[in-house]
Coordinates of C-alpha atoms and ligand atoms in Angstrom, one line a residue:
M1 CA -18.2 23.4 33.5
S2 CA -14.5 23.6 33.2
L3 CA -12.6 21.9 30.4
Q4 CA -11.2 19.4 32.8
H5 CA -14.7 18.3 33.9
I6 CA -15.8 17.8 30.3
S7 CA -12.9 15.6 29.5
A8 CA -13.3 13.7 33.0
A9 CA -16.9 13.2 32.1
K10 CA -16.0 11.5 28.7
A11 CA -13.3 9.3 30.0
I12 CA -14.3 5.6 29.6
P13 CA -13.2 3.6 32.6
F14 CA -10.7 0.8 31.9
S15 CA -10.1 -1.6 34.8
D16 CA -7.6 -4.4 35.0
A17 CA -10.6 -6.7 34.7
D18 CA -11.6 -4.9 31.5
F19 CA -8.0 -5.5 30.2
D20 CA -8.1 -9.1 31.2
A21 CA -11.4 -9.8 29.4
L22 CA -10.2 -8.1 26.4
A23 CA -6.8 -10.0 26.4
Q24 CA -8.7 -13.2 26.7
L25 CA -10.8 -12.6 23.7
A26 CA -7.7 -11.4 21.7
R27 CA -6.0 -14.6 22.6
R28 CA -8.9 -16.8 21.8
E29 CA -10.0 -15.2 18.6
F30 CA -6.7 -13.9 17.1
G31 CA -3.9 -15.7 18.9
L32 CA -2.6 -12.3 20.3
S33 CA -0.8 -12.1 23.5
L34 CA -1.4 -8.8 25.2
A35 CA 1.0 -8.1 28.0
P36 CA -0.4 -6.0 31.0
S37 CA 2.3 -3.4 29.9
K38 CA 0.1 -2.9 26.7
K39 CA -2.8 -1.6 28.7
P40 CA -2.2 2.2 28.0
L41 CA -1.7 1.5 24.4
V42 CA -4.8 -0.6 23.9
Y43 CA -6.8 2.0 25.9
S44 CA -5.7 4.8 23.6
R45 CA -6.3 2.8 20.5
L46 CA -9.8 1.4 21.6
S47 CA -11.4 4.2 23.5
R48 CA -11.6 6.1 20.3
R49 CA -13.4 3.2 18.8
L50 CA -15.9 2.9 21.7
K51 CA -16.7 6.6 21.4
D52 CA -17.3 6.3 17.6
R53 CA -19.7 3.4 18.5
A54 CA -21.3 5.4 21.3
V55 CA -20.5 2.6 23.7
D56 CA -19.7 3.9 27.3
S57 CA -18.0 0.8 28.8
F58 CA -15.5 -1.9 27.8
P59 CA -17.8 -4.8 29.0
A60 CA -20.5 -3.3 26.7
Y61 CA -18.0 -3.2 23.9
L62 CA -16.8 -6.9 24.4
D63 CA -20.5 -7.7 24.4
L64 CA -21.0 -5.9 21.1
V65 CA -18.1 -7.5 19.2
S66 CA -19.2 -10.9 20.4
R67 CA -22.6 -10.5 18.2
P68 CA -22.5 -12.4 14.9
E69 CA -23.9 -9.3 13.1
E70 CA -21.0 -7.2 14.4
S71 CA -18.2 -9.1 12.2
N72 CA -17.0 -5.7 10.9
E73 CA -16.6 -4.4 14.5
K74 CA -14.5 -7.4 15.3
Q75 CA -12.2 -6.4 12.2
E76 CA -12.0 -2.9 13.7
L77 CA -10.9 -4.5 16.9
I78 CA -8.2 -6.4 15.3
S79 CA -6.9 -3.3 13.4
A80 CA -6.7 -1.5 16.6
L81 CA -4.9 -4.3 18.5
T82 CA -2.3 -5.0 15.8
T83 CA 0.5 -3.1 14.2
N84 CA 0.8 -2.9 10.5
V85 CA 4.4 -1.5 10.3
T86 CA 6.1 -2.8 7.3
S87 CA 8.4 -1.6 4.4
F88 CA 9.9 -2.5 1.0
F89 CA 12.9 -4.8 1.4
R90 CA 12.8 -4.9 5.2
E91 CA 15.7 -7.1 6.3
E92 CA 17.0 -7.3 2.7
H93 CA 19.3 -10.3 3.4
H94 CA 16.0 -12.5 3.3
F95 CA 15.5 -11.6 -0.3
K96 CA 19.1 -12.2 -1.2
T97 CA 18.7 -15.7 0.2
L98 CA 15.4 -16.2 -1.4
K99 CA 17.2 -15.5 -4.7
A100 CA 20.4 -17.2 -4.3
D101 CA 19.5 -20.2 -2.3
C102 CA 15.8 -20.9 -3.0
L103 CA 14.7 -19.6 -6.5
S104 CA 17.8 -19.8 -8.7
P105 CA 18.4 -23.5 -7.9
L106 CA 14.9 -24.2 -8.9
Q107 CA 15.1 -22.7 -12.2
D108 CA 15.9 -25.7 -14.4
A109 CA 12.9 -27.6 -12.6
A110 CA 10.7 -24.8 -13.1
E111 CA 11.5 -24.6 -16.9
R112 CA 10.3 -28.1 -17.0
G113 CA 7.0 -27.2 -15.5
R114 CA 7.6 -27.5 -11.7
R115 CA 5.2 -25.3 -9.7
I116 CA 6.9 -22.6 -7.5
R117 CA 4.7 -21.4 -4.6
L118 CA 5.6 -18.6 -2.1
W119 CA 3.6 -17.2 0.9
S120 CA 3.8 -14.0 2.7
A121 CA 1.9 -14.7 6.0
G122 CA 1.0 -11.6 7.7
C123 CA 1.7 -9.4 4.7
S124 CA 0.2 -6.2 6.1
S125 CA -0.1 -3.6 3.3
G126 CA 1.6 -5.8 0.8
Q127 CA 5.2 -4.5 0.5
E128 CA 6.7 -7.9 1.6
A129 CA 4.8 -9.8 -1.1
Y130 CA 5.7 -7.3 -3.9
C131 CA 9.3 -7.7 -2.8
M132 CA 9.0 -11.4 -3.1
A133 CA 7.5 -11.0 -6.6
M134 CA 10.2 -8.6 -7.7
T135 CA 12.8 -11.0 -6.4
A136 CA 11.1 -14.1 -8.2
L137 CA 11.0 -12.2 -11.5
D138 CA 14.5 -11.2 -11.2
S139 CA 15.5 -14.9 -10.3
L140 CA 13.5 -16.8 -12.8
P141 CA 13.6 -16.3 -16.5
P142 CA 10.3 -16.4 -18.5
P143 CA 10.2 -20.0 -19.1
A144 CA 10.6 -20.7 -15.5
R145 CA 7.8 -18.5 -14.4
Q146 CA 5.0 -20.5 -16.0
D147 CA 3.7 -21.9 -12.7
L148 CA 4.9 -19.2 -10.2
R149 CA 2.4 -17.8 -7.6
I150 CA 2.5 -15.9 -4.5
L151 CA -0.1 -16.1 -1.8
A152 CA -0.3 -13.1 0.6
T153 CA -2.5 -13.1 3.6
D154 CA -3.4 -11.0 6.6
I155 CA -6.0 -11.1 9.2
D156 CA -7.0 -7.5 8.7
P157 CA -9.3 -7.1 5.7
Q158 CA -8.6 -3.3 5.4
I159 CA -4.9 -3.7 5.3
I160 CA -5.4 -6.6 2.6
Q161 CA -7.4 -4.1 0.5
K162 CA -4.5 -1.6 0.7
A163 CA -2.0 -4.4 -0.3
R164 CA -4.2 -5.4 -3.2
N165 CA -4.5 -1.8 -4.4
G166 CA -0.7 -1.8 -4.7
L167 CA -0.6 2.0 -4.2
Y168 CA 2.2 3.6 -2.3
S169 CA 3.9 7.0 -1.5
A170 CA 7.1 7.9 -3.3
E171 CA 8.7 7.9 0.2
E172 CA 7.5 4.2 0.8
V173 CA 9.1 3.0 -2.3
Q174 CA 12.5 4.6 -1.8
S175 CA 13.9 1.5 -0.3
V176 CA 13.2 -0.5 -3.6
P177 CA 16.5 -0.9 -5.3
A178 CA 16.8 1.4 -8.4
A179 CA 17.1 -1.4 -10.8
Y180 CA 13.9 -3.1 -9.6
A181 CA 12.0 0.3 -9.3
S182 CA 12.8 1.1 -12.9
K183 CA 11.0 -1.9 -14.0
W184 CA 8.1 -2.4 -11.5
V185 CA 7.2 0.8 -9.8
Q186 CA 5.2 3.2 -12.0
T187 CA 3.7 6.5 -11.5
D188 CA 0.0 6.5 -11.6
A189 CA -2.1 9.2 -13.4
A190 CA -5.3 8.1 -11.7
H191 CA -3.7 8.4 -8.3
P192 CA -1.6 11.7 -8.3
G193 CA 1.1 11.7 -5.5
Q194 CA 1.2 7.9 -5.4
V195 CA 3.1 5.1 -7.3
S196 CA 1.7 1.8 -8.3
M197 CA 3.2 -1.7 -8.4
H198 CA 3.3 -3.1 -12.0
K199 CA 0.6 -5.4 -13.3
D200 CA 3.2 -8.1 -13.8
L201 CA 3.7 -8.1 -10.0
R202 CA 0.2 -7.8 -9.2
D203 CA -0.8 -10.7 -11.5
L204 CA 1.5 -13.0 -9.5
I205 CA 0.0 -12.4 -6.1
A206 CA -3.4 -13.7 -4.5
F207 CA -4.2 -11.5 -1.6
G208 CA -6.6 -12.9 1.0
E209 CA -7.8 -12.5 4.4
L210 CA -6.6 -15.3 6.8
N211 CA -6.4 -15.6 10.6
L212 CA -3.2 -17.6 11.1
I213 CA -4.4 -19.3 14.2
A214 CA -7.6 -20.5 12.4
A215 CA -7.8 -23.4 9.7
W216 CA -5.8 -22.8 6.5
P217 CA -8.0 -23.5 3.4
F218 CA -5.2 -24.6 1.2
Q219 CA -2.5 -27.3 1.4
G220 CA 0.8 -26.1 -0.2
P221 CA 3.5 -27.2 -0.3
F222 CA 5.4 -23.9 -0.5
D223 CA 9.0 -23.3 -1.6
A224 CA 9.3 -20.2 0.8
I225 CA 7.1 -18.9 3.5
F226 CA 7.8 -15.4 4.9
C227 CA 6.1 -15.0 8.3
R228 CA 8.0 -11.9 9.7
N229 CA 7.1 -9.7 12.7
V230 CA 3.7 -11.5 13.1
A231 CA 4.4 -14.4 15.7
I232 CA 6.0 -11.9 17.9
Y233 CA 2.4 -10.9 19.0
F234 CA 1.6 -14.6 19.9
D235 CA 2.4 -16.4 23.1
Q236 CA 5.0 -19.2 23.0
E237 CA 2.4 -22.1 22.5
T238 CA 0.7 -20.4 19.7
Q239 CA 4.1 -19.5 18.1
Q240 CA 5.3 -23.2 18.4
T241 CA 2.2 -24.6 16.8
L242 CA 2.5 -22.1 14.0
W243 CA 6.1 -22.9 13.3
Q244 CA 5.2 -26.6 13.0
R245 CA 2.1 -25.8 10.7
F246 CA 4.6 -23.8 8.5
C247 CA 7.0 -26.6 8.4
D248 CA 4.2 -29.0 7.4
M249 CA 3.5 -26.7 4.5
L250 CA 7.0 -26.5 3.3
H251 CA 8.5 -28.5 0.4
P252 CA 11.5 -30.4 1.7
G253 CA 14.4 -27.9 1.2
G254 CA 11.9 -25.1 1.4
F255 CA 12.7 -22.0 3.3
L256 CA 11.0 -20.2 6.4
F257 CA 11.9 -16.6 6.9
I258 CA 10.9 -14.9 10.3
G259 CA 11.3 -11.5 12.0
H260 CA 14.7 -10.1 13.4
S261 CA 13.5 -10.5 17.0
E262 CA 11.8 -13.9 16.4
R263 CA 13.3 -17.5 16.8
V264 CA 11.6 -20.7 15.8
S265 CA 11.2 -23.0 18.9
G266 CA 9.4 -26.3 19.6
S267 CA 8.8 -29.4 17.5
A268 CA 9.5 -27.7 14.1
L269 CA 13.2 -27.3 15.0
S270 CA 13.8 -30.9 14.6
Q271 CA 12.8 -30.6 10.9
L272 CA 14.6 -27.3 10.2
E273 CA 18.3 -26.4 9.6
A274 CA 19.7 -22.8 10.0
A275 CA 20.0 -21.0 6.6
G276 CA 21.1 -17.6 7.5
V277 CA 20.0 -14.9 9.9
T278 CA 16.3 -15.7 10.9
S279 CA 16.2 -18.1 8.0
Y280 CA 15.5 -21.7 8.1
R281 CA 15.3 -24.6 5.7
K282 CA 13.3 -27.6 6.0
I283 CA 15.5 -30.6 6.1
A284 CA 15.2 -32.6 2.8
H285 CA 15.9 -35.9 4.5
S286 CA 16.5 -36.9 8.1
R287 CA 20.1 -37.9 7.7
L288 CA 21.4 -34.3 8.0
P289 CA 24.4 -34.2 10.3
T290 CA 23.4 -33.3 13.9
D291 CA 25.6 -30.3 14.1
R292 CA 23.8 -28.5 11.2
R293 CA 20.3 -28.9 13.0
V294 CA 18.8 -26.0 14.7
K295 CA 19.2 -26.4 18.4
W296 CA 16.1 -26.6 20.8
D297 CA 16.2 -23.6 23.0
Ligands
SAM301 C1 4.0 -5.8 11.8 S1 3.1 -6.4 10.5 C2 4.3 -7.4 9.6 C3 4.3 -7.1 8.2 C4 5.4 -7.9 7.4 N1 5.3 -9.4 7.5 C5 6.8 -7.4 7.7 O1 7.6 -8.1 8.5 O2 7.0 -6.3 7.4 C6 2.2 -7.7 11.4 C7 0.9 -8.2 10.6 O3 0.4 -9.3 11.3 C8 -0.9 -9.3 11.1 N2 -1.6 -10.3 12.1 C9 -1.6 -10.1 13.4 N3 -2.3 -11.2 13.9 C10 -2.5 -12.0 12.9 C11 -3.2 -13.3 12.8 N4 -3.7 -13.9 13.9 N5 -3.4 -13.8 11.6 C12 -2.9 -13.2 10.5 N6 -2.2 -12.0 10.5 C13 -2.2 -11.4 11.8 C14 -1.4 -7.8 11.3 O4 -2.6 -7.6 10.8 C15 -0.2 -7.1 10.7 O5 -0.7 -6.7 9.4

């Protein structure tokens, strides 16, 4: 048998109907919107998974992931369909706004015992949450940090475990400003070739698994929510529901930071004002001049 015959024999068929069925499941369960143009990418990522599980067709795979005892396989499916690309101080201007406009003005109240709560929603491998922690420690002196906590969540349990470990390559931490790196990035004898996030940062952050389109088992309110480069995978209706839910979770005057190619739309816009590039602030009271309100698109 020629090499060509062997690979042809191993190829798993992937019809448009198979793709549609998978896309429906991804939307229903994870809020993901898979455009038909993603078909080749989805195939290349998932056909490996089918082979690993010795499943010879996509309908059989969908049947398998729907079984209650296959929740781990569902997690594998999420990992295959989503992108975890992230980096330290990605879109650095957000951290400058977090420091100057959100945290520094809260300093006095925090010293008097006010809670400060931040959320990295869709945190991937944790870089965003650690940057929020570095920025918070840099913005708030010790007396103001008494009740400071950061929640960091992602749908993907594998990536959450990586985030919790707080171990990165020297290359990954290159974008951490030197003044921060000298305080909070450490070499780690137990993990040669990697650096670790300082305990002071790790102690501030609670990492957890959370599907953003499911129920949220907490109430807030948060002073700032980062949800960057996540909603881009959702359809517009799912995005608008999410923006409104974030808005409901914010303190009046709290901040919402989103990805560079994302825009808030829908009902949440009537409660938000622009606060910089892809940065929004919940209007503290309803008498804000109309020209400062974010326009509906
Ligand atoms: C491109 S990363 C963004 C990471 C980080 N926020 C940033 O901007 O650098 C997108 C993350 O969204 C997560 N994600 C996708 N769908 C999700 C959902 N329904 N609920 C929660 N997280 C989700 C993925 O697992 C992935 O880690």
